[in-house]
Amino acid sequence: MKVLYVGPYFFRQAFQDFTISKITGYVFRDLYKAIEDFVDEIFWLTTAKIAFIEDELKEYQKLKVIKVYHPPLIGLNKIKAHIQFIRIGYDLCKKEDIDIVTNISGDVHAFDGLIMGKRAGKKVVVRVAGNQMASCCYRGKYDSWRKFLLPADEIRARMLYQLADKVIVMSQPERGRIAKYTNDEKICVCPRGIDTEKFDGKLAERNEGGSMMVLYIGRKSKEKGYDLAIEAAKMLEDTPQVKFLFVGDFEPKESKNIIFKGPVHPSQLVEIYSEADVVILPSRTEGLPQVALEAMSMRRPTILSHDVFDSLFPRELAVFCRLDPIDIVQKILYILKHPEESRVLGERGRKFIEENLSMKQMSVKYRQTLLD
């Protein structure tokens, strides 16, 4: 059996701008590892702008079955680049006799994968990591004269989910959203899961000195609610016990109570989580973010936006906040004043991940969904 992974079509500019990050979160090695012993060959079709993950590509080449293709599309406009990308993928499907076409994440290159795969008569499995249209709304893609893009994206989504043979989503709410477009029976909930051996906070003791580090990990993007976290941090400038650490595509700098660290290599994440006393995710839209799962696995209490996460996690696993900086501040101060409850939340989160979302469990489910 041969599997073709499509995408990412492009890497977020932040990962190219900061040379400290030699790997992007959009290349999930665990997906390949889950199937490598059960297939003959794995192919990966991405774009040419991958020099900044050259070291990671060398690691991929050590996997016994993977072959990487990154055709140059530089100099083409967006439409022509997509057409060329699809044509190259179609030719690859025919030449190598691919059995299954799938994607790493995101429905942009998933749609390209759908076209090249279906045109070549192959099975197509779409993997969806979040609500792309909701994210675009918060980033302003549909503002002003670009409002026509929303119905166009709706049409594309409907085609993508209806024509795909299977659809993998990260959560039950995502399953419900996509079931509006297609048959619910072909939708499978299968998040990536967490390496519970790696993300284990048992050696990271909580700060007992009365101070607290609040950690935000994510993009500097409104759908992630970074602006709400920053506003909350500013409100707590005169509370010396509370400090904030922002990790992501931020310009590295420090202010009175905030450290902007910029992006980090995934190998540094355990160390980053170990520095934190609480992790905050005031997201406006999400699939099932790895940050929340990693934080729970590390026994870190989490503050999660009620609008997004209330339907994803049991109430006893986290502190839930409104999309309001004032409410976020109140929840942060609550955790500061209740260290014992904070520890209980951390232990509950760890147990929840171990029992429900370990990478070993999810790898088996992913493999069965993709290959069966």
Short mmCIF file of C-alpha atoms in Angstrom, two decimals:
data_model
loop_
_atom_site.label_atom_id
_atom_site.label_comp_id
_atom_site.label_asym_id
_atom_site.label_seq_id
_atom_site.Cartn_x
_atom_site.Cartn_y
_atom_site.Cartn_z
CA MET A 1 0.00 0.00 0.00
CA LYS A 2 1.21 3.50 -0.84
CA VAL A 3 0.07 6.72 0.87
CA LEU A 4 0.53 10.29 -0.38
CA TYR A 5 0.47 13.16 2.12
CA VAL A 6 -0.33 16.56 0.61
CA GLY A 7 0.73 19.84 2.18
CA PRO A 8 1.39 22.08 3.80
CA TYR A 9 0.91 24.11 0.64
CA PHE A 10 2.74 26.93 2.38
CA PHE A 11 4.41 27.42 5.76
CA ARG A 12 3.31 30.33 7.92
CA GLN A 13 5.67 33.22 7.33
CA ALA A 14 6.57 33.46 11.02
CA PHE A 15 8.28 30.08 10.91
CA GLN A 16 10.40 31.23 8.01
CA ASP A 17 11.25 34.59 9.55
CA PHE A 18 12.57 33.21 12.84
CA THR A 19 15.59 31.03 12.17
CA ILE A 20 15.43 29.72 15.76
CA SER A 21 12.60 27.45 14.62
CA LYS A 22 13.91 24.71 12.36
CA ILE A 23 10.66 22.80 12.30
CA THR A 24 7.08 23.86 11.90
CA GLY A 25 4.16 22.56 13.90
CA TYR A 26 2.50 21.73 10.60
CA VAL A 27 4.76 18.75 9.95
CA PHE A 28 3.49 15.95 12.19
CA ARG A 29 6.00 13.15 12.26
CA ASP A 30 3.73 11.09 14.50
CA LEU A 31 1.23 10.70 11.65
CA TYR A 32 3.87 9.02 9.51
CA LYS A 33 5.15 6.94 12.41
CA ALA A 34 1.65 5.60 13.04
CA ILE A 35 1.53 3.91 9.62
CA GLU A 36 5.12 3.31 8.53
CA ASP A 37 5.14 -0.36 9.55
CA PHE A 38 1.85 -1.03 7.77
CA VAL A 39 2.47 0.46 4.31
CA ASP A 40 4.99 -0.08 1.53
CA GLU A 41 5.81 3.57 0.86
CA ILE A 42 4.87 7.04 2.12
CA PHE A 43 5.12 10.06 -0.17
CA TRP A 44 5.03 13.68 0.97
CA LEU A 45 4.19 16.43 -1.52
CA THR A 46 4.74 19.97 -0.26
CA THR A 47 6.16 23.19 -1.73
CA ALA A 48 9.67 24.40 -2.38
CA LYS A 49 9.89 26.82 0.53
CA ILE A 50 11.16 24.29 3.04
CA ALA A 51 14.84 25.15 3.40
CA PHE A 52 14.21 26.22 6.97
CA ILE A 53 13.18 22.67 7.95
CA GLU A 54 16.08 21.02 6.18
CA ASP A 55 17.28 19.32 9.36
CA GLU A 56 13.85 17.83 9.94
CA LEU A 57 13.69 16.54 6.37
CA LYS A 58 16.87 14.59 7.04
CA GLU A 59 15.12 12.96 9.97
CA TYR A 60 12.18 12.05 7.75
CA GLN A 61 14.50 10.43 5.24
CA LYS A 62 15.61 8.04 8.01
CA LEU A 63 12.10 6.60 8.06
CA LYS A 64 12.30 3.50 5.90
CA VAL A 65 9.39 4.30 3.61
CA ILE A 66 9.15 8.06 3.15
CA LYS A 67 9.92 10.02 0.00
CA VAL A 68 9.72 13.82 -0.09
CA TYR A 69 8.70 15.86 -3.15
CA HIS A 70 8.83 19.65 -3.07
CA PRO A 71 8.42 21.03 -6.59
CA PRO A 72 9.29 24.69 -7.16
CA LEU A 73 6.22 26.88 -7.60
CA ILE A 74 7.99 30.21 -7.15
CA GLY A 75 6.99 32.94 -9.60
CA LEU A 76 3.46 31.66 -10.18
CA ASN A 77 0.39 33.52 -9.00
CA LYS A 78 -1.81 31.80 -6.43
CA ILE A 79 -4.29 30.23 -8.85
CA LYS A 80 -1.62 28.98 -11.25
CA ALA A 81 0.42 27.63 -8.35
CA HIS A 82 -2.54 25.59 -7.08
CA ILE A 83 -3.24 24.26 -10.58
CA GLN A 84 0.40 23.27 -11.02
CA PHE A 85 0.47 21.70 -7.54
CA ILE A 86 -2.60 19.60 -8.36
CA ARG A 87 -1.15 18.57 -11.73
CA ILE A 88 2.09 17.43 -10.09
CA GLY A 89 0.17 15.48 -7.46
CA TYR A 90 -2.01 13.80 -10.08
CA ASP A 91 1.07 12.75 -12.07
CA LEU A 92 2.66 11.42 -8.87
CA CYS A 93 -0.49 9.40 -8.06
CA LYS A 94 -0.44 7.78 -11.51
CA LYS A 95 3.31 7.24 -11.74
CA GLU A 96 3.72 5.70 -8.28
CA ASP A 97 0.32 3.97 -8.22
CA ILE A 98 -0.71 5.68 -4.97
CA ASP A 99 -3.53 3.99 -3.04
CA ILE A 100 -4.54 6.71 -0.56
CA VAL A 101 -4.26 10.51 -0.77
CA THR A 102 -4.53 12.42 2.50
CA ASN A 103 -3.31 15.65 4.04
CA ILE A 104 -1.42 16.75 7.13
CA SER A 105 -3.90 19.39 8.27
CA GLY A 106 -6.00 22.24 6.93
CA ASP A 107 -8.63 22.18 4.22
CA VAL A 108 -6.72 24.37 1.73
CA HIS A 109 -4.24 21.72 0.62
CA ALA A 110 -6.81 19.04 1.49
CA PHE A 111 -8.89 20.38 -1.39
CA ASP A 112 -5.89 20.16 -3.70
CA GLY A 113 -5.39 16.60 -2.48
CA LEU A 114 -9.05 15.82 -3.13
CA ILE A 115 -8.86 17.02 -6.74
CA MET A 116 -5.61 15.22 -7.57
CA GLY A 117 -6.70 12.05 -5.78
CA LYS A 118 -10.21 11.79 -7.20
CA ARG A 119 -9.02 12.65 -10.68
CA ALA A 120 -6.55 9.77 -10.40
CA GLY A 121 -9.24 7.43 -9.03
CA LYS A 122 -7.71 7.12 -5.57
CA LYS A 123 -9.16 6.92 -2.06
CA VAL A 124 -9.08 10.34 -0.38
CA VAL A 125 -9.04 10.82 3.40
CA VAL A 126 -9.36 14.44 4.53
CA ARG A 127 -7.91 15.45 7.90
CA VAL A 128 -9.43 18.62 9.38
CA ALA A 129 -7.71 20.37 12.28
CA GLY A 130 -10.15 23.24 12.81
CA ASN A 131 -12.76 25.54 11.35
CA GLN A 132 -10.85 27.28 8.58
CA MET A 133 -13.71 29.64 7.71
CA ALA A 134 -14.16 30.75 11.34
CA SER A 135 -10.43 31.42 11.56
CA CYS A 136 -10.57 33.48 8.36
CA CYS A 137 -13.44 35.53 9.79
CA TYR A 138 -11.41 36.49 12.85
CA ARG A 139 -8.35 37.26 10.71
CA GLY A 140 -10.44 39.60 8.54
CA LYS A 141 -10.25 37.62 5.32
CA TYR A 142 -13.90 38.31 4.51
CA ASP A 143 -13.90 42.02 5.35
CA SER A 144 -14.90 44.75 2.91
CA TRP A 145 -14.89 43.81 -0.77
CA ARG A 146 -13.64 40.28 -0.01
CA LYS A 147 -17.01 39.14 1.37
CA PHE A 148 -17.56 37.13 -1.80
CA LEU A 149 -14.83 34.74 -0.60
CA LEU A 150 -17.05 33.37 2.19
CA PRO A 151 -19.68 31.72 -0.07
CA ALA A 152 -16.85 30.51 -2.29
CA ASP A 153 -15.18 28.84 0.69
CA GLU A 154 -18.55 27.36 1.71
CA ILE A 155 -18.87 25.74 -1.70
CA ARG A 156 -15.33 24.40 -1.52
CA ALA A 157 -15.96 22.96 1.97
CA ARG A 158 -19.14 21.26 0.84
CA MET A 159 -17.35 19.67 -2.13
CA LEU A 160 -14.40 18.65 0.01
CA TYR A 161 -16.41 16.84 2.66
CA GLN A 162 -19.00 15.33 0.32
CA LEU A 163 -16.48 13.89 -2.14
CA ALA A 164 -13.91 12.63 0.39
CA ASP A 165 -14.10 8.92 1.24
CA LYS A 166 -13.41 9.60 4.91
CA VAL A 167 -13.03 12.72 7.07
CA ILE A 168 -10.88 12.82 10.21
CA VAL A 169 -11.70 15.55 12.74
CA MET A 170 -10.25 16.51 16.10
CA SER A 171 -13.40 16.72 18.25
CA GLN A 172 -17.10 15.91 18.50
CA PRO A 173 -18.13 19.55 17.90
CA GLU A 174 -16.10 19.49 14.68
CA ARG A 175 -17.85 16.29 13.71
CA GLY A 176 -21.21 18.00 14.19
CA ARG A 177 -20.13 20.98 12.10
CA ILE A 178 -18.93 18.86 9.18
CA ALA A 179 -21.94 16.52 9.37
CA LYS A 180 -23.92 19.45 7.96
CA TYR A 181 -22.04 18.93 4.72
CA THR A 182 -21.79 15.14 4.43
CA ASN A 183 -22.73 11.70 5.76
CA ASP A 184 -21.93 11.48 9.48
CA GLU A 185 -20.91 7.83 9.18
CA LYS A 186 -17.73 8.63 7.24
CA ILE A 187 -16.53 11.15 9.87
CA CYS A 188 -14.12 9.89 12.53
CA VAL A 189 -13.00 11.82 15.64
CA CYS A 190 -9.27 11.20 15.95
CA PRO A 191 -6.98 13.89 17.44
CA ARG A 192 -3.23 13.41 17.29
CA GLY A 193 -2.91 12.54 20.94
CA ILE A 194 -0.07 13.31 23.32
CA ASP A 195 3.24 11.61 24.02
CA THR A 196 2.58 11.16 27.74
CA GLU A 197 6.12 9.98 28.41
CA LYS A 198 7.59 13.13 26.93
CA PHE A 199 5.00 15.56 28.27
CA ASP A 200 5.14 14.49 31.91
CA GLY A 201 5.33 17.25 34.49
CA LYS A 202 6.03 15.06 37.48
CA LEU A 203 9.56 16.46 37.81
CA ALA A 204 8.43 20.08 37.51
CA GLU A 205 7.49 21.34 40.97
CA ARG A 206 4.94 24.11 41.35
CA ASN A 207 6.07 27.52 42.47
CA GLU A 208 5.47 27.68 46.21
CA GLY A 209 6.68 31.24 46.69
CA GLY A 210 3.35 32.93 46.03
CA SER A 211 4.21 34.05 42.49
CA MET A 212 2.88 32.61 39.24
CA MET A 213 3.94 32.38 35.60
CA VAL A 214 1.08 32.44 33.08
CA LEU A 215 1.95 30.83 29.75
CA TYR A 216 0.42 31.51 26.33
CA ILE A 217 1.62 29.33 23.44
CA GLY A 218 0.20 29.98 20.00
CA ARG A 219 0.06 32.20 16.99
CA LYS A 220 -0.29 35.94 17.18
CA SER A 221 -3.70 35.62 15.63
CA LYS A 222 -7.11 36.74 16.78
CA GLU A 223 -8.75 33.35 16.51
CA LYS A 224 -6.29 32.23 19.20
CA GLY A 225 -7.28 35.14 21.46
CA TYR A 226 -3.72 36.40 21.92
CA ASP A 227 -5.04 39.97 22.15
CA LEU A 228 -7.25 39.01 25.11
CA ALA A 229 -4.29 37.44 26.89
CA ILE A 230 -2.14 40.53 26.33
CA GLU A 231 -4.90 42.82 27.55
CA ALA A 232 -5.27 40.70 30.70
CA ALA A 233 -1.52 40.88 31.24
CA LYS A 234 -1.60 44.67 31.01
CA MET A 235 -4.37 44.79 33.63
CA LEU A 236 -2.09 42.85 35.99
CA GLU A 237 0.98 45.05 35.52
CA ASP A 238 0.77 46.19 39.14
CA THR A 239 0.36 42.67 40.50
CA PRO A 240 4.00 41.62 41.03
CA GLN A 241 3.14 37.99 41.80
CA VAL A 242 1.89 37.38 38.26
CA LYS A 243 4.16 37.24 35.21
CA PHE A 244 3.32 36.28 31.62
CA LEU A 245 5.29 34.32 29.03
CA PHE A 246 4.18 34.48 25.38
CA VAL A 247 5.62 31.86 23.02
CA GLY A 248 4.84 31.96 19.30
CA ASP A 249 5.35 34.31 16.37
CA PHE A 250 6.03 37.31 18.60
CA GLU A 251 9.00 39.63 18.37
CA PRO A 252 11.25 38.69 21.33
CA LYS A 253 11.18 41.45 23.95
CA GLU A 254 10.30 42.09 27.58
CA SER A 255 8.05 44.57 29.35
CA LYS A 256 7.13 45.14 32.98
CA ASN A 257 5.41 41.81 33.51
CA ILE A 258 5.53 40.14 30.06
CA ILE A 259 8.22 38.13 28.31
CA PHE A 260 7.72 37.65 24.56
CA LYS A 261 9.96 34.71 23.75
CA GLY A 262 9.18 34.23 20.08
CA PRO A 263 8.86 30.78 18.45
CA VAL A 264 10.70 27.79 19.91
CA HIS A 265 11.75 24.39 18.65
CA PRO A 266 9.34 21.59 19.69
CA SER A 267 12.17 20.01 21.68
CA GLN A 268 12.00 23.03 24.02
CA LEU A 269 8.30 22.71 24.80
CA VAL A 270 8.64 20.53 27.90
CA GLU A 271 11.07 23.06 29.36
CA ILE A 272 8.67 25.90 28.50
CA TYR A 273 5.71 24.18 30.16
CA SER A 274 7.87 23.44 33.19
CA GLU A 275 8.43 27.18 33.68
CA ALA A 276 4.69 27.82 33.83
CA ASP A 277 2.21 27.58 36.69
CA VAL A 278 -0.88 27.94 34.50
CA VAL A 279 -1.52 27.82 30.75
CA ILE A 280 -4.08 30.11 29.13
CA LEU A 281 -6.00 29.55 25.88
CA PRO A 282 -8.61 32.29 25.32
CA SER A 283 -9.37 31.01 21.81
CA ARG A 284 -12.29 32.26 19.74
CA THR A 285 -12.30 29.16 17.53
CA GLU A 286 -10.39 25.85 17.66
CA GLY A 287 -10.37 22.23 16.62
CA LEU A 288 -8.64 20.51 19.52
CA PRO A 289 -5.40 22.40 20.23
CA GLN A 290 -2.31 20.43 21.16
CA VAL A 291 -1.36 23.15 23.64
CA ALA A 292 -4.33 22.34 25.88
CA LEU A 293 -3.56 18.63 25.75
CA GLU A 294 0.17 19.11 26.34
CA ALA A 295 -0.50 21.41 29.28
CA MET A 296 -2.84 18.88 30.88
CA SER A 297 -0.35 16.07 30.29
CA MET A 298 2.27 18.25 32.03
CA ARG A 299 -0.08 18.62 35.02
CA ARG A 300 -0.50 22.33 34.37
CA PRO A 301 -3.90 23.86 35.20
CA THR A 302 -5.47 25.52 32.19
CA ILE A 303 -7.70 28.55 31.68
CA LEU A 304 -9.83 27.89 28.62
CA SER A 305 -12.38 30.02 26.81
CA HIS A 306 -15.88 28.84 27.65
CA ASP A 307 -17.22 29.48 24.14
CA VAL A 308 -14.84 26.97 22.54
CA PHE A 309 -13.76 24.47 25.16
CA ASP A 310 -16.87 23.90 27.27
CA SER A 311 -18.04 21.29 24.77
CA LEU A 312 -14.58 19.69 24.49
CA PHE A 313 -13.59 19.07 28.11
CA PRO A 314 -15.43 18.11 31.31
CA ARG A 315 -15.95 21.10 33.60
CA GLU A 316 -13.77 19.61 36.34
CA LEU A 317 -10.66 19.58 34.12
CA ALA A 318 -10.08 23.33 33.73
CA VAL A 319 -11.06 26.85 34.70
CA PHE A 320 -13.30 28.35 32.01
CA CYS A 321 -13.32 32.03 31.12
CA ARG A 322 -15.38 34.35 28.94
CA LEU A 323 -13.85 36.11 25.95
CA ASP A 324 -13.27 39.12 28.17
CA PRO A 325 -9.92 40.30 29.61
CA ILE A 326 -11.57 41.25 32.91
CA ASP A 327 -12.93 37.73 33.37
CA ILE A 328 -9.56 36.25 32.36
CA VAL A 329 -7.87 38.36 35.05
CA GLN A 330 -10.37 37.12 37.63
CA LYS A 331 -9.67 33.49 36.70
CA ILE A 332 -5.90 34.04 36.89
CA LEU A 333 -6.20 35.57 40.35
CA TYR A 334 -8.45 32.69 41.41
CA ILE A 335 -5.75 30.17 40.54
CA LEU A 336 -3.14 32.33 42.26
CA LYS A 337 -5.17 32.30 45.48
CA HIS A 338 -6.03 28.57 45.35
CA PRO A 339 -2.77 26.63 44.84
CA GLU A 340 -4.20 23.35 46.17
CA GLU A 341 -7.08 23.45 43.69
CA SER A 342 -4.55 24.24 41.00
CA ARG A 343 -2.69 21.01 41.82
CA VAL A 344 -5.94 19.03 41.75
CA LEU A 345 -6.75 20.42 38.29
CA GLY A 346 -3.29 19.43 37.10
CA GLU A 347 -3.67 15.84 38.30
CA ARG A 348 -7.14 15.53 36.80
CA GLY A 349 -5.87 16.80 33.47
CA ARG A 350 -3.00 14.33 33.47
CA LYS A 351 -5.32 11.40 34.22
CA PHE A 352 -7.75 12.50 31.50
CA ILE A 353 -4.98 12.58 28.87
CA GLU A 354 -3.56 9.22 29.95
CA GLU A 355 -6.96 7.53 29.79
CA ASN A 356 -8.37 9.18 26.67
CA LEU A 357 -5.82 10.97 24.50
CA SER A 358 -2.44 9.29 24.67
CA MET A 359 -0.54 9.17 21.39
CA LYS A 360 -0.44 5.37 21.53
CA GLN A 361 -4.24 5.21 21.59
CA MET A 362 -4.72 7.82 18.90
CA SER A 363 -2.05 6.34 16.60
CA VAL A 364 -3.93 3.04 16.45
CA LYS A 365 -7.21 4.81 15.73
CA TYR A 366 -5.62 7.03 13.08
CA ARG A 367 -4.00 4.07 11.34
CA GLN A 368 -7.24 2.10 11.27
CA THR A 369 -9.21 5.08 9.94
CA LEU A 370 -6.70 5.93 7.24
CA LEU A 371 -5.83 2.46 5.97
CA ASP A 372 -9.00 0.39 6.42
#
